[in-house]
């Protein structure tokens, strides 16, 4: 238990970069949290933080240890969550309310939910859309929220069930007509199919070495949603940057082809969270578990 408490104290300090804030979150004194972190460092024989009077900065070893520690803490919390949910009975004719962006429902949930529905034949599933599924409205009625966000914007108390990257794609008709770009200067001459409402006038990507790359063009079509971007791309109107889960089927069937595959967006996380983290419904936990396993198995 001491090891677990030390790990939990360390993780809170790591996430909040402050011993006082971590202590407040854990309901402990600052001195107690400091002692637990110091004990962990002595046991490991290395420094996890560089401490000054102004700030707490993780060392390289601290960052590496945090990645593993966070997984252990998340899985422990997950085990508790499942145990609590299993005590709850599934009622006949129950409704599972899933909050997610339409493209997540279309391309992440729909191809995989059939097996879950076969085991829950009397279940009704209500898919709901929110303007910002990364920050679900707490006043709305929902059971499970699915979100795709950068790692640093992952919703609190959520569980990672998958990962995705954006990739550049175009239709064969468009590329036959406009030519296949081989470098950044050629790509900047193409029509870009972009999401509206973003401050950038182009795309921020990374190359195969992880270096940042910026792409823009005078020729652009802007859309409010990714469904429209995908439809425009399929219709041969330009090159789109879309999540891999949205274009996988079109790529497999040859309706779209990769463009400059060495470029992609940074990795994002697919996460699931519960409206009631204390006692989530049994069905909500089973759904999340099923979807996580399906994404792990089939991608």
PDB file of C-alpha atoms in Angstrom:
ATOM      1  CA  UNK A   1       0.000   0.000   0.000  1.00  0.00           C
ATOM      2  CA  UNK A   2       2.876   2.369   0.762  1.00  0.00           C
ATOM      3  CA  UNK A   3       4.218   1.894  -2.741  1.00  0.00           C
ATOM      4  CA  UNK A   4       0.810   2.604  -4.243  1.00  0.00           C
ATOM      5  CA  UNK A   5       0.365   5.758  -2.136  1.00  0.00           C
ATOM      6  CA  UNK A   6       3.848   6.936  -3.099  1.00  0.00           C
ATOM      7  CA  UNK A   7       3.050   6.383  -6.755  1.00  0.00           C
ATOM      8  CA  UNK A   8      -0.270   8.201  -6.447  1.00  0.00           C
ATOM      9  CA  UNK A   9       1.360  11.171  -4.694  1.00  0.00           C
ATOM     10  CA  UNK A  10       4.096  11.339  -7.329  1.00  0.00           C
ATOM     11  CA  UNK A  11       1.535  11.247 -10.171  1.00  0.00           C
ATOM     12  CA  UNK A  12      -0.456  14.108  -8.676  1.00  0.00           C
ATOM     13  CA  UNK A  13       2.653  16.256  -8.282  1.00  0.00           C
ATOM     14  CA  UNK A  14       3.666  15.389 -11.832  1.00  0.00           C
ATOM     15  CA  UNK A  15       0.284  16.406 -13.236  1.00  0.00           C
ATOM     16  CA  UNK A  16      -0.098  19.582 -11.207  1.00  0.00           C
ATOM     17  CA  UNK A  17       3.580  20.592 -10.975  1.00  0.00           C
ATOM     18  CA  UNK A  18       2.923  21.673  -7.416  1.00  0.00           C
ATOM     19  CA  UNK A  19       3.151  19.845  -4.074  1.00  0.00           C
ATOM     20  CA  UNK A  20       0.496  22.061  -2.448  1.00  0.00           C
ATOM     21  CA  UNK A  21      -2.078  21.489  -5.207  1.00  0.00           C
ATOM     22  CA  UNK A  22      -1.347  17.757  -5.234  1.00  0.00           C
ATOM     23  CA  UNK A  23      -1.820  17.599  -1.472  1.00  0.00           C
ATOM     24  CA  UNK A  24      -5.146  19.429  -1.724  1.00  0.00           C
ATOM     25  CA  UNK A  25      -6.373  17.026  -4.431  1.00  0.00           C
ATOM     26  CA  UNK A  26      -5.383  13.998  -2.344  1.00  0.00           C
ATOM     27  CA  UNK A  27      -6.753  15.411   0.906  1.00  0.00           C
ATOM     28  CA  UNK A  28      -3.326  15.256   2.559  1.00  0.00           C
ATOM     29  CA  UNK A  29      -0.882  17.734   3.996  1.00  0.00           C
ATOM     30  CA  UNK A  30       1.887  19.131   1.816  1.00  0.00           C
ATOM     31  CA  UNK A  31       4.438  17.567   4.170  1.00  0.00           C
ATOM     32  CA  UNK A  32       2.874  14.128   3.798  1.00  0.00           C
ATOM     33  CA  UNK A  33       2.989  14.310  -0.013  1.00  0.00           C
ATOM     34  CA  UNK A  34       6.603  15.510   0.088  1.00  0.00           C
ATOM     35  CA  UNK A  35       7.568  12.593   2.341  1.00  0.00           C
ATOM     36  CA  UNK A  36       5.853  10.058   0.062  1.00  0.00           C
ATOM     37  CA  UNK A  37       7.627  11.388  -3.040  1.00  0.00           C
ATOM     38  CA  UNK A  38      10.968  11.509  -1.209  1.00  0.00           C
ATOM     39  CA  UNK A  39      10.459   7.921  -0.027  1.00  0.00           C
ATOM     40  CA  UNK A  40       9.741   6.838  -3.605  1.00  0.00           C
ATOM     41  CA  UNK A  41      12.887   8.563  -4.850  1.00  0.00           C
ATOM     42  CA  UNK A  42      15.000   6.871  -2.153  1.00  0.00           C
ATOM     43  CA  UNK A  43      13.559   3.474  -3.015  1.00  0.00           C
ATOM     44  CA  UNK A  44      14.232   3.983  -6.727  1.00  0.00           C
ATOM     45  CA  UNK A  45      17.621   5.578  -6.153  1.00  0.00           C
ATOM     46  CA  UNK A  46      17.008   8.518  -8.483  1.00  0.00           C
ATOM     47  CA  UNK A  47      15.526  12.010  -8.543  1.00  0.00           C
ATOM     48  CA  UNK A  48      12.087  12.294 -10.120  1.00  0.00           C
ATOM     49  CA  UNK A  49      11.843  16.081  -9.806  1.00  0.00           C
ATOM     50  CA  UNK A  50      14.105  19.100  -9.847  1.00  0.00           C
ATOM     51  CA  UNK A  51      12.838  21.350  -7.078  1.00  0.00           C
ATOM     52  CA  UNK A  52      13.287  25.116  -6.696  1.00  0.00           C
ATOM     53  CA  UNK A  53      11.436  27.647  -4.569  1.00  0.00           C
ATOM     54  CA  UNK A  54       9.395  28.627  -7.635  1.00  0.00           C
ATOM     55  CA  UNK A  55       8.646  25.426  -9.485  1.00  0.00           C
ATOM     56  CA  UNK A  56       8.762  21.654  -9.658  1.00  0.00           C
ATOM     57  CA  UNK A  57      10.182  20.232 -12.890  1.00  0.00           C
ATOM     58  CA  UNK A  58      10.202  16.500 -13.710  1.00  0.00           C
ATOM     59  CA  UNK A  59      13.502  14.894 -14.649  1.00  0.00           C
ATOM     60  CA  UNK A  60      13.803  12.632 -17.693  1.00  0.00           C
ATOM     61  CA  UNK A  61      13.633   9.665 -15.328  1.00  0.00           C
ATOM     62  CA  UNK A  62      10.544  11.175 -13.717  1.00  0.00           C
ATOM     63  CA  UNK A  63       8.777  11.465 -17.067  1.00  0.00           C
ATOM     64  CA  UNK A  64       9.546   7.864 -17.953  1.00  0.00           C
ATOM     65  CA  UNK A  65       8.444   6.591 -14.551  1.00  0.00           C
ATOM     66  CA  UNK A  66       5.227   8.631 -14.769  1.00  0.00           C
ATOM     67  CA  UNK A  67       4.127   6.937 -18.006  1.00  0.00           C
ATOM     68  CA  UNK A  68       4.235   3.517 -16.345  1.00  0.00           C
ATOM     69  CA  UNK A  69       2.879   4.723 -13.011  1.00  0.00           C
ATOM     70  CA  UNK A  70      -0.096   6.398 -14.692  1.00  0.00           C
ATOM     71  CA  UNK A  71      -0.972   3.133 -16.447  1.00  0.00           C
ATOM     72  CA  UNK A  72      -0.925   1.239 -13.133  1.00  0.00           C
ATOM     73  CA  UNK A  73      -3.055   3.865 -11.389  1.00  0.00           C
ATOM     74  CA  UNK A  74      -5.532   3.980 -14.288  1.00  0.00           C
ATOM     75  CA  UNK A  75      -5.887   0.203 -14.392  1.00  0.00           C
ATOM     76  CA  UNK A  76      -6.390   0.086 -10.616  1.00  0.00           C
ATOM     77  CA  UNK A  77      -9.123   2.702 -10.869  1.00  0.00           C
ATOM     78  CA  UNK A  78     -10.564   0.768 -13.782  1.00  0.00           C
ATOM     79  CA  UNK A  79     -10.749  -2.430 -11.750  1.00  0.00           C
ATOM     80  CA  UNK A  80     -12.582  -0.572  -8.978  1.00  0.00           C
ATOM     81  CA  UNK A  81     -14.982   0.926 -11.523  1.00  0.00           C
ATOM     82  CA  UNK A  82     -15.830  -2.453 -13.034  1.00  0.00           C
ATOM     83  CA  UNK A  83     -16.342  -4.008  -9.612  1.00  0.00           C
ATOM     84  CA  UNK A  84     -18.774  -1.266  -8.571  1.00  0.00           C
ATOM     85  CA  UNK A  85     -20.646  -1.469 -11.861  1.00  0.00           C
ATOM     86  CA  UNK A  86     -21.007  -5.254 -11.697  1.00  0.00           C
ATOM     87  CA  UNK A  87     -23.037  -4.868  -8.495  1.00  0.00           C
ATOM     88  CA  UNK A  88     -25.674  -2.973 -10.447  1.00  0.00           C
ATOM     89  CA  UNK A  89     -28.314  -5.012 -12.234  1.00  0.00           C
ATOM     90  CA  UNK A  90     -29.125  -4.447 -15.908  1.00  0.00           C
ATOM     91  CA  UNK A  91     -32.776  -3.466 -16.217  1.00  0.00           C
ATOM     92  CA  UNK A  92     -35.012  -4.741 -18.998  1.00  0.00           C
ATOM     93  CA  UNK A  93     -35.386  -2.173 -21.798  1.00  0.00           C
ATOM     94  CA  UNK A  94     -32.484  -0.068 -20.500  1.00  0.00           C
ATOM     95  CA  UNK A  95     -31.234   2.888 -22.577  1.00  0.00           C
ATOM     96  CA  UNK A  96     -27.511   3.525 -22.986  1.00  0.00           C
ATOM     97  CA  UNK A  97     -26.831   7.193 -23.766  1.00  0.00           C
ATOM     98  CA  UNK A  98     -23.610   7.746 -25.714  1.00  0.00           C
ATOM     99  CA  UNK A  99     -22.253  11.257 -26.191  1.00  0.00           C
ATOM    100  CA  UNK A 100     -19.908  11.546 -29.195  1.00  0.00           C
ATOM    101  CA  UNK A 101     -19.171  13.521 -32.343  1.00  0.00           C
ATOM    102  CA  UNK A 102     -20.986  12.137 -35.416  1.00  0.00           C
ATOM    103  CA  UNK A 103     -17.784  10.935 -37.111  1.00  0.00           C
ATOM    104  CA  UNK A 104     -16.851   8.920 -34.001  1.00  0.00           C
ATOM    105  CA  UNK A 105     -20.269   7.258 -34.064  1.00  0.00           C
ATOM    106  CA  UNK A 106     -20.013   6.585 -37.810  1.00  0.00           C
ATOM    107  CA  UNK A 107     -16.452   5.284 -38.002  1.00  0.00           C
ATOM    108  CA  UNK A 108     -15.458   4.104 -34.507  1.00  0.00           C
ATOM    109  CA  UNK A 109     -18.683   2.767 -32.965  1.00  0.00           C
ATOM    110  CA  UNK A 110     -20.870   1.567 -35.856  1.00  0.00           C
ATOM    111  CA  UNK A 111     -18.366  -0.874 -37.411  1.00  0.00           C
ATOM    112  CA  UNK A 112     -17.843  -2.573 -34.028  1.00  0.00           C
ATOM    113  CA  UNK A 113     -21.069  -2.375 -32.032  1.00  0.00           C
ATOM    114  CA  UNK A 114     -22.824  -5.356 -33.624  1.00  0.00           C
ATOM    115  CA  UNK A 115     -21.257  -7.912 -31.311  1.00  0.00           C
ATOM    116  CA  UNK A 116     -22.169  -5.864 -28.267  1.00  0.00           C
ATOM    117  CA  UNK A 117     -25.800  -5.544 -29.353  1.00  0.00           C
ATOM    118  CA  UNK A 118     -26.057  -9.297 -29.884  1.00  0.00           C
ATOM    119  CA  UNK A 119     -25.244  -9.849 -26.223  1.00  0.00           C
ATOM    120  CA  UNK A 120     -27.630  -7.066 -25.100  1.00  0.00           C
ATOM    121  CA  UNK A 121     -30.661  -7.731 -27.289  1.00  0.00           C
ATOM    122  CA  UNK A 122     -33.105  -5.667 -25.215  1.00  0.00           C
ATOM    123  CA  UNK A 123     -30.841  -2.618 -25.017  1.00  0.00           C
ATOM    124  CA  UNK A 124     -31.729   0.699 -26.618  1.00  0.00           C
ATOM    125  CA  UNK A 125     -28.752   2.939 -27.554  1.00  0.00           C
ATOM    126  CA  UNK A 126     -29.274   6.696 -27.791  1.00  0.00           C
ATOM    127  CA  UNK A 127     -26.439   8.509 -29.596  1.00  0.00           C
ATOM    128  CA  UNK A 128     -26.147  12.161 -28.683  1.00  0.00           C
ATOM    129  CA  UNK A 129     -23.973  14.871 -30.190  1.00  0.00           C
ATOM    130  CA  UNK A 130     -22.324  17.651 -28.231  1.00  0.00           C
ATOM    131  CA  UNK A 131     -20.621  20.761 -29.640  1.00  0.00           C
ATOM    132  CA  UNK A 132     -17.507  19.851 -27.660  1.00  0.00           C
ATOM    133  CA  UNK A 133     -17.437  16.165 -26.742  1.00  0.00           C
ATOM    134  CA  UNK A 134     -13.994  16.656 -25.147  1.00  0.00           C
ATOM    135  CA  UNK A 135     -15.735  18.660 -22.397  1.00  0.00           C
ATOM    136  CA  UNK A 136     -19.164  17.061 -21.940  1.00  0.00           C
ATOM    137  CA  UNK A 137     -21.918  19.258 -20.531  1.00  0.00           C
ATOM    138  CA  UNK A 138     -22.424  17.991 -16.995  1.00  0.00           C
ATOM    139  CA  UNK A 139     -26.070  19.041 -17.017  1.00  0.00           C
ATOM    140  CA  UNK A 140     -26.923  16.755 -19.959  1.00  0.00           C
ATOM    141  CA  UNK A 141     -28.123  13.192 -19.494  1.00  0.00           C
ATOM    142  CA  UNK A 142     -25.534  10.759 -20.816  1.00  0.00           C
ATOM    143  CA  UNK A 143     -23.807   7.613 -19.636  1.00  0.00           C
ATOM    144  CA  UNK A 144     -20.628   7.359 -21.717  1.00  0.00           C
ATOM    145  CA  UNK A 145     -18.801  10.144 -23.559  1.00  0.00           C
ATOM    146  CA  UNK A 146     -16.304   9.370 -26.319  1.00  0.00           C
ATOM    147  CA  UNK A 147     -13.727  11.972 -27.318  1.00  0.00           C
ATOM    148  CA  UNK A 148     -10.674  12.326 -29.570  1.00  0.00           C
ATOM    149  CA  UNK A 149      -8.205  14.823 -28.154  1.00  0.00           C
ATOM    150  CA  UNK A 150      -4.477  15.559 -27.867  1.00  0.00           C
ATOM    151  CA  UNK A 151      -2.996  13.725 -24.880  1.00  0.00           C
ATOM    152  CA  UNK A 152      -2.663  16.924 -22.854  1.00  0.00           C
ATOM    153  CA  UNK A 153      -6.388  17.707 -23.327  1.00  0.00           C
ATOM    154  CA  UNK A 154      -7.648  14.264 -22.392  1.00  0.00           C
ATOM    155  CA  UNK A 155     -10.770  14.644 -20.213  1.00  0.00           C
ATOM    156  CA  UNK A 156     -10.236  14.117 -16.502  1.00  0.00           C
ATOM    157  CA  UNK A 157     -11.233  10.700 -15.124  1.00  0.00           C
ATOM    158  CA  UNK A 158     -11.331   9.232 -18.623  1.00  0.00           C
ATOM    159  CA  UNK A 159      -9.873   5.979 -19.917  1.00  0.00           C
ATOM    160  CA  UNK A 160      -7.824   5.748 -23.109  1.00  0.00           C
ATOM    161  CA  UNK A 161      -9.345   3.107 -25.400  1.00  0.00           C
ATOM    162  CA  UNK A 162      -7.478   3.869 -28.625  1.00  0.00           C
ATOM    163  CA  UNK A 163      -5.250   6.239 -30.573  1.00  0.00           C
ATOM    164  CA  UNK A 164      -5.388   7.901 -33.979  1.00  0.00           C
ATOM    165  CA  UNK A 165      -3.446  10.148 -36.348  1.00  0.00           C
ATOM    166  CA  UNK A 166      -4.636  12.384 -39.160  1.00  0.00           C
ATOM    167  CA  UNK A 167      -3.433  11.437 -42.643  1.00  0.00           C
ATOM    168  CA  UNK A 168      -3.520  13.180 -46.010  1.00  0.00           C
ATOM    169  CA  UNK A 169      -5.798  11.554 -48.590  1.00  0.00           C
ATOM    170  CA  UNK A 170      -7.279  12.294 -51.985  1.00  0.00           C
ATOM    171  CA  UNK A 171      -9.427  10.551 -54.576  1.00  0.00           C
ATOM    172  CA  UNK A 172      -7.881   8.906 -57.618  1.00  0.00           C
ATOM    173  CA  UNK A 173      -9.881  11.180 -59.926  1.00  0.00           C
ATOM    174  CA  UNK A 174      -8.595  14.305 -58.204  1.00  0.00           C
ATOM    175  CA  UNK A 175      -4.955  13.174 -58.202  1.00  0.00           C
ATOM    176  CA  UNK A 176      -5.145  12.043 -61.849  1.00  0.00           C
ATOM    177  CA  UNK A 177      -6.481  15.475 -62.750  1.00  0.00           C
ATOM    178  CA  UNK A 178      -4.290  17.668 -60.517  1.00  0.00           C
ATOM    179  CA  UNK A 179      -1.198  15.491 -60.126  1.00  0.00           C
ATOM    180  CA  UNK A 180       0.288  13.701 -57.125  1.00  0.00           C
ATOM    181  CA  UNK A 181       2.326  16.070 -54.897  1.00  0.00           C
ATOM    182  CA  UNK A 182       5.818  14.803 -54.121  1.00  0.00           C
ATOM    183  CA  UNK A 183       7.054  17.641 -51.899  1.00  0.00           C
ATOM    184  CA  UNK A 184       5.739  20.467 -49.710  1.00  0.00           C
ATOM    185  CA  UNK A 185       5.893  23.112 -52.412  1.00  0.00           C
ATOM    186  CA  UNK A 186       3.802  20.961 -54.754  1.00  0.00           C
ATOM    187  CA  UNK A 187       1.333  20.172 -51.958  1.00  0.00           C
ATOM    188  CA  UNK A 188       0.820  23.898 -51.296  1.00  0.00           C
ATOM    189  CA  UNK A 189      -0.546  24.288 -54.862  1.00  0.00           C
ATOM    190  CA  UNK A 190      -3.386  21.849 -54.250  1.00  0.00           C
ATOM    191  CA  UNK A 191      -6.858  22.582 -52.917  1.00  0.00           C
ATOM    192  CA  UNK A 192      -7.012  21.808 -49.202  1.00  0.00           C
ATOM    193  CA  UNK A 193     -10.250  20.564 -47.642  1.00  0.00           C
ATOM    194  CA  UNK A 194     -10.118  21.959 -44.124  1.00  0.00           C
ATOM    195  CA  UNK A 195     -12.201  22.245 -40.988  1.00  0.00           C
ATOM    196  CA  UNK A 196     -13.595  25.734 -40.372  1.00  0.00           C
ATOM    197  CA  UNK A 197     -13.251  27.529 -37.045  1.00  0.00           C
ATOM    198  CA  UNK A 198      -9.540  26.847 -36.483  1.00  0.00           C
ATOM    199  CA  UNK A 199      -7.103  29.778 -36.056  1.00  0.00           C
ATOM    200  CA  UNK A 200      -4.552  28.350 -38.491  1.00  0.00           C
ATOM    201  CA  UNK A 201      -4.896  28.915 -42.226  1.00  0.00           C
ATOM    202  CA  UNK A 202      -3.395  25.527 -42.965  1.00  0.00           C
ATOM    203  CA  UNK A 203      -2.247  22.308 -41.339  1.00  0.00           C
ATOM    204  CA  UNK A 204       0.397  21.650 -38.723  1.00  0.00           C
ATOM    205  CA  UNK A 205       1.871  18.227 -39.397  1.00  0.00           C
ATOM    206  CA  UNK A 206       4.936  16.203 -38.508  1.00  0.00           C
ATOM    207  CA  UNK A 207       7.280  14.331 -40.812  1.00  0.00           C
ATOM    208  CA  UNK A 208       8.729  10.848 -40.332  1.00  0.00           C
ATOM    209  CA  UNK A 209      11.413  12.249 -38.009  1.00  0.00           C
ATOM    210  CA  UNK A 210       8.836  14.022 -35.830  1.00  0.00           C
ATOM    211  CA  UNK A 211       9.776  17.501 -37.082  1.00  0.00           C
ATOM    212  CA  UNK A 212       7.008  20.090 -37.384  1.00  0.00           C
ATOM    213  CA  UNK A 213       5.776  20.950 -40.878  1.00  0.00           C
ATOM    214  CA  UNK A 214       3.281  23.682 -41.829  1.00  0.00           C
ATOM    215  CA  UNK A 215       1.129  23.435 -44.959  1.00  0.00           C
ATOM    216  CA  UNK A 216      -1.091  26.127 -46.424  1.00  0.00           C
ATOM    217  CA  UNK A 217      -2.558  26.975 -49.815  1.00  0.00           C
ATOM    218  CA  UNK A 218      -4.465  29.766 -51.496  1.00  0.00           C
ATOM    219  CA  UNK A 219      -6.945  27.137 -52.693  1.00  0.00           C
ATOM    220  CA  UNK A 220      -9.130  25.923 -49.837  1.00  0.00           C
ATOM    221  CA  UNK A 221     -12.605  24.676 -49.056  1.00  0.00           C
ATOM    222  CA  UNK A 222     -13.714  25.055 -45.432  1.00  0.00           C
ATOM    223  CA  UNK A 223     -16.279  22.853 -43.684  1.00  0.00           C
ATOM    224  CA  UNK A 224     -17.932  22.823 -40.278  1.00  0.00           C
ATOM    225  CA  UNK A 225     -17.614  19.074 -39.837  1.00  0.00           C
ATOM    226  CA  UNK A 226     -15.418  16.178 -40.908  1.00  0.00           C
ATOM    227  CA  UNK A 227     -18.297  14.306 -42.517  1.00  0.00           C
ATOM    228  CA  UNK A 228     -18.472  17.052 -45.163  1.00  0.00           C
ATOM    229  CA  UNK A 229     -14.692  17.034 -45.558  1.00  0.00           C
ATOM    230  CA  UNK A 230     -14.774  13.305 -46.259  1.00  0.00           C
ATOM    231  CA  UNK A 231     -17.649  13.664 -48.746  1.00  0.00           C
ATOM    232  CA  UNK A 232     -15.809  16.451 -50.586  1.00  0.00           C
ATOM    233  CA  UNK A 233     -12.641  14.369 -50.717  1.00  0.00           C
ATOM    234  CA  UNK A 234     -14.532  11.336 -52.049  1.00  0.00           C
ATOM    235  CA  UNK A 235     -16.063  13.627 -54.711  1.00  0.00           C
ATOM    236  CA  UNK A 236     -12.614  14.628 -55.968  1.00  0.00           C
ATOM    237  CA  UNK A 237     -12.614  18.223 -54.761  1.00  0.00           C
ATOM    238  CA  UNK A 238      -9.211  18.291 -53.065  1.00  0.00           C
ATOM    239  CA  UNK A 239      -6.854  16.820 -50.467  1.00  0.00           C
ATOM    240  CA  UNK A 240      -8.111  16.290 -46.905  1.00  0.00           C
ATOM    241  CA  UNK A 241      -6.444  15.683 -43.555  1.00  0.00           C
ATOM    242  CA  UNK A 242      -8.659  13.164 -41.763  1.00  0.00           C
ATOM    243  CA  UNK A 243      -8.325  10.702 -38.860  1.00  0.00           C
ATOM    244  CA  UNK A 244      -7.149   7.260 -39.945  1.00  0.00           C
ATOM    245  CA  UNK A 245     -10.319   5.660 -38.559  1.00  0.00           C
ATOM    246  CA  UNK A 246     -12.432   7.775 -40.952  1.00  0.00           C
ATOM    247  CA  UNK A 247     -10.574   6.836 -44.134  1.00  0.00           C
ATOM    248  CA  UNK A 248      -9.467   3.244 -43.459  1.00  0.00           C
ATOM    249  CA  UNK A 249     -12.376   1.649 -45.335  1.00  0.00           C
ATOM    250  CA  UNK A 250     -12.041   4.026 -48.317  1.00  0.00           C
ATOM    251  CA  UNK A 251      -8.307   3.291 -48.509  1.00  0.00           C
ATOM    252  CA  UNK A 252      -8.880  -0.466 -48.365  1.00  0.00           C
ATOM    253  CA  UNK A 253     -11.466  -0.269 -51.159  1.00  0.00           C
ATOM    254  CA  UNK A 254      -9.397   2.095 -53.308  1.00  0.00           C
ATOM    255  CA  UNK A 255     -11.854   4.990 -53.146  1.00  0.00           C
ATOM    256  CA  UNK A 256      -9.129   7.165 -51.620  1.00  0.00           C
ATOM    257  CA  UNK A 257      -5.344   6.970 -51.745  1.00  0.00           C
ATOM    258  CA  UNK A 258      -2.687   8.265 -49.318  1.00  0.00           C
ATOM    259  CA  UNK A 259      -0.964  11.527 -50.193  1.00  0.00           C
ATOM    260  CA  UNK A 260       2.630  12.030 -49.008  1.00  0.00           C
ATOM    261  CA  UNK A 261       2.322   9.242 -46.399  1.00  0.00           C
ATOM    262  CA  UNK A 262       5.431  10.449 -44.577  1.00  0.00           C
ATOM    263  CA  UNK A 263       3.360  13.344 -43.198  1.00  0.00           C
ATOM    264  CA  UNK A 264       0.691  13.055 -40.510  1.00  0.00           C
ATOM    265  CA  UNK A 265      -0.853  14.972 -37.643  1.00  0.00           C
ATOM    266  CA  UNK A 266       0.356  14.350 -34.122  1.00  0.00           C
ATOM    267  CA  UNK A 267      -1.070  11.354 -32.313  1.00  0.00           C
ATOM    268  CA  UNK A 268      -4.387  11.839 -30.521  1.00  0.00           C
ATOM    269  CA  UNK A 269      -6.136   9.679 -27.960  1.00  0.00           C
ATOM    270  CA  UNK A 270      -9.592   8.127 -28.130  1.00  0.00           C
ATOM    271  CA  UNK A 271     -10.973   8.193 -24.598  1.00  0.00           C
ATOM    272  CA  UNK A 272     -14.155   7.219 -22.788  1.00  0.00           C
ATOM    273  CA  UNK A 273     -15.546   8.790 -19.630  1.00  0.00           C
ATOM    274  CA  UNK A 274     -18.605   8.193 -17.469  1.00  0.00           C
ATOM    275  CA  UNK A 275     -21.104  10.752 -16.262  1.00  0.00           C
ATOM    276  CA  UNK A 276     -21.261   8.957 -12.911  1.00  0.00           C
ATOM    277  CA  UNK A 277     -17.697   8.004 -12.014  1.00  0.00           C
ATOM    278  CA  UNK A 278     -18.709   6.756  -8.552  1.00  0.00           C
ATOM    279  CA  UNK A 279     -21.357   4.232  -9.616  1.00  0.00           C
ATOM    280  CA  UNK A 280     -21.575   4.018 -13.427  1.00  0.00           C
ATOM    281  CA  UNK A 281     -24.213   1.797 -14.945  1.00  0.00           C
ATOM    282  CA  UNK A 282     -23.257  -1.804 -15.599  1.00  0.00           C
ATOM    283  CA  UNK A 283     -24.202  -1.438 -19.269  1.00  0.00           C
ATOM    284  CA  UNK A 284     -22.036   1.670 -19.697  1.00  0.00           C
ATOM    285  CA  UNK A 285     -18.984  -0.128 -18.307  1.00  0.00           C
ATOM    286  CA  UNK A 286     -19.611  -3.204 -20.468  1.00  0.00           C
ATOM    287  CA  UNK A 287     -19.969  -1.007 -23.562  1.00  0.00           C
ATOM    288  CA  UNK A 288     -16.730   0.833 -22.855  1.00  0.00           C
ATOM    289  CA  UNK A 289     -14.923  -2.438 -22.182  1.00  0.00           C
ATOM    290  CA  UNK A 290     -16.237  -3.992 -25.397  1.00  0.00           C
ATOM    291  CA  UNK A 291     -15.287  -0.965 -27.512  1.00  0.00           C
ATOM    292  CA  UNK A 292     -11.812  -0.781 -25.988  1.00  0.00           C
ATOM    293  CA  UNK A 293     -11.188  -4.467 -26.696  1.00  0.00           C
ATOM    294  CA  UNK A 294     -12.498  -4.121 -30.266  1.00  0.00           C
ATOM    295  CA  UNK A 295     -10.249  -1.149 -30.984  1.00  0.00           C
ATOM    296  CA  UNK A 296      -7.257  -3.004 -29.549  1.00  0.00           C
ATOM    297  CA  UNK A 297      -7.964  -6.111 -31.632  1.00  0.00           C
ATOM    298  CA  UNK A 298      -8.978  -4.627 -34.943  1.00  0.00           C
ATOM    299  CA  UNK A 299      -7.629  -1.068 -34.816  1.00  0.00           C
TER     300      UNK A 299
END
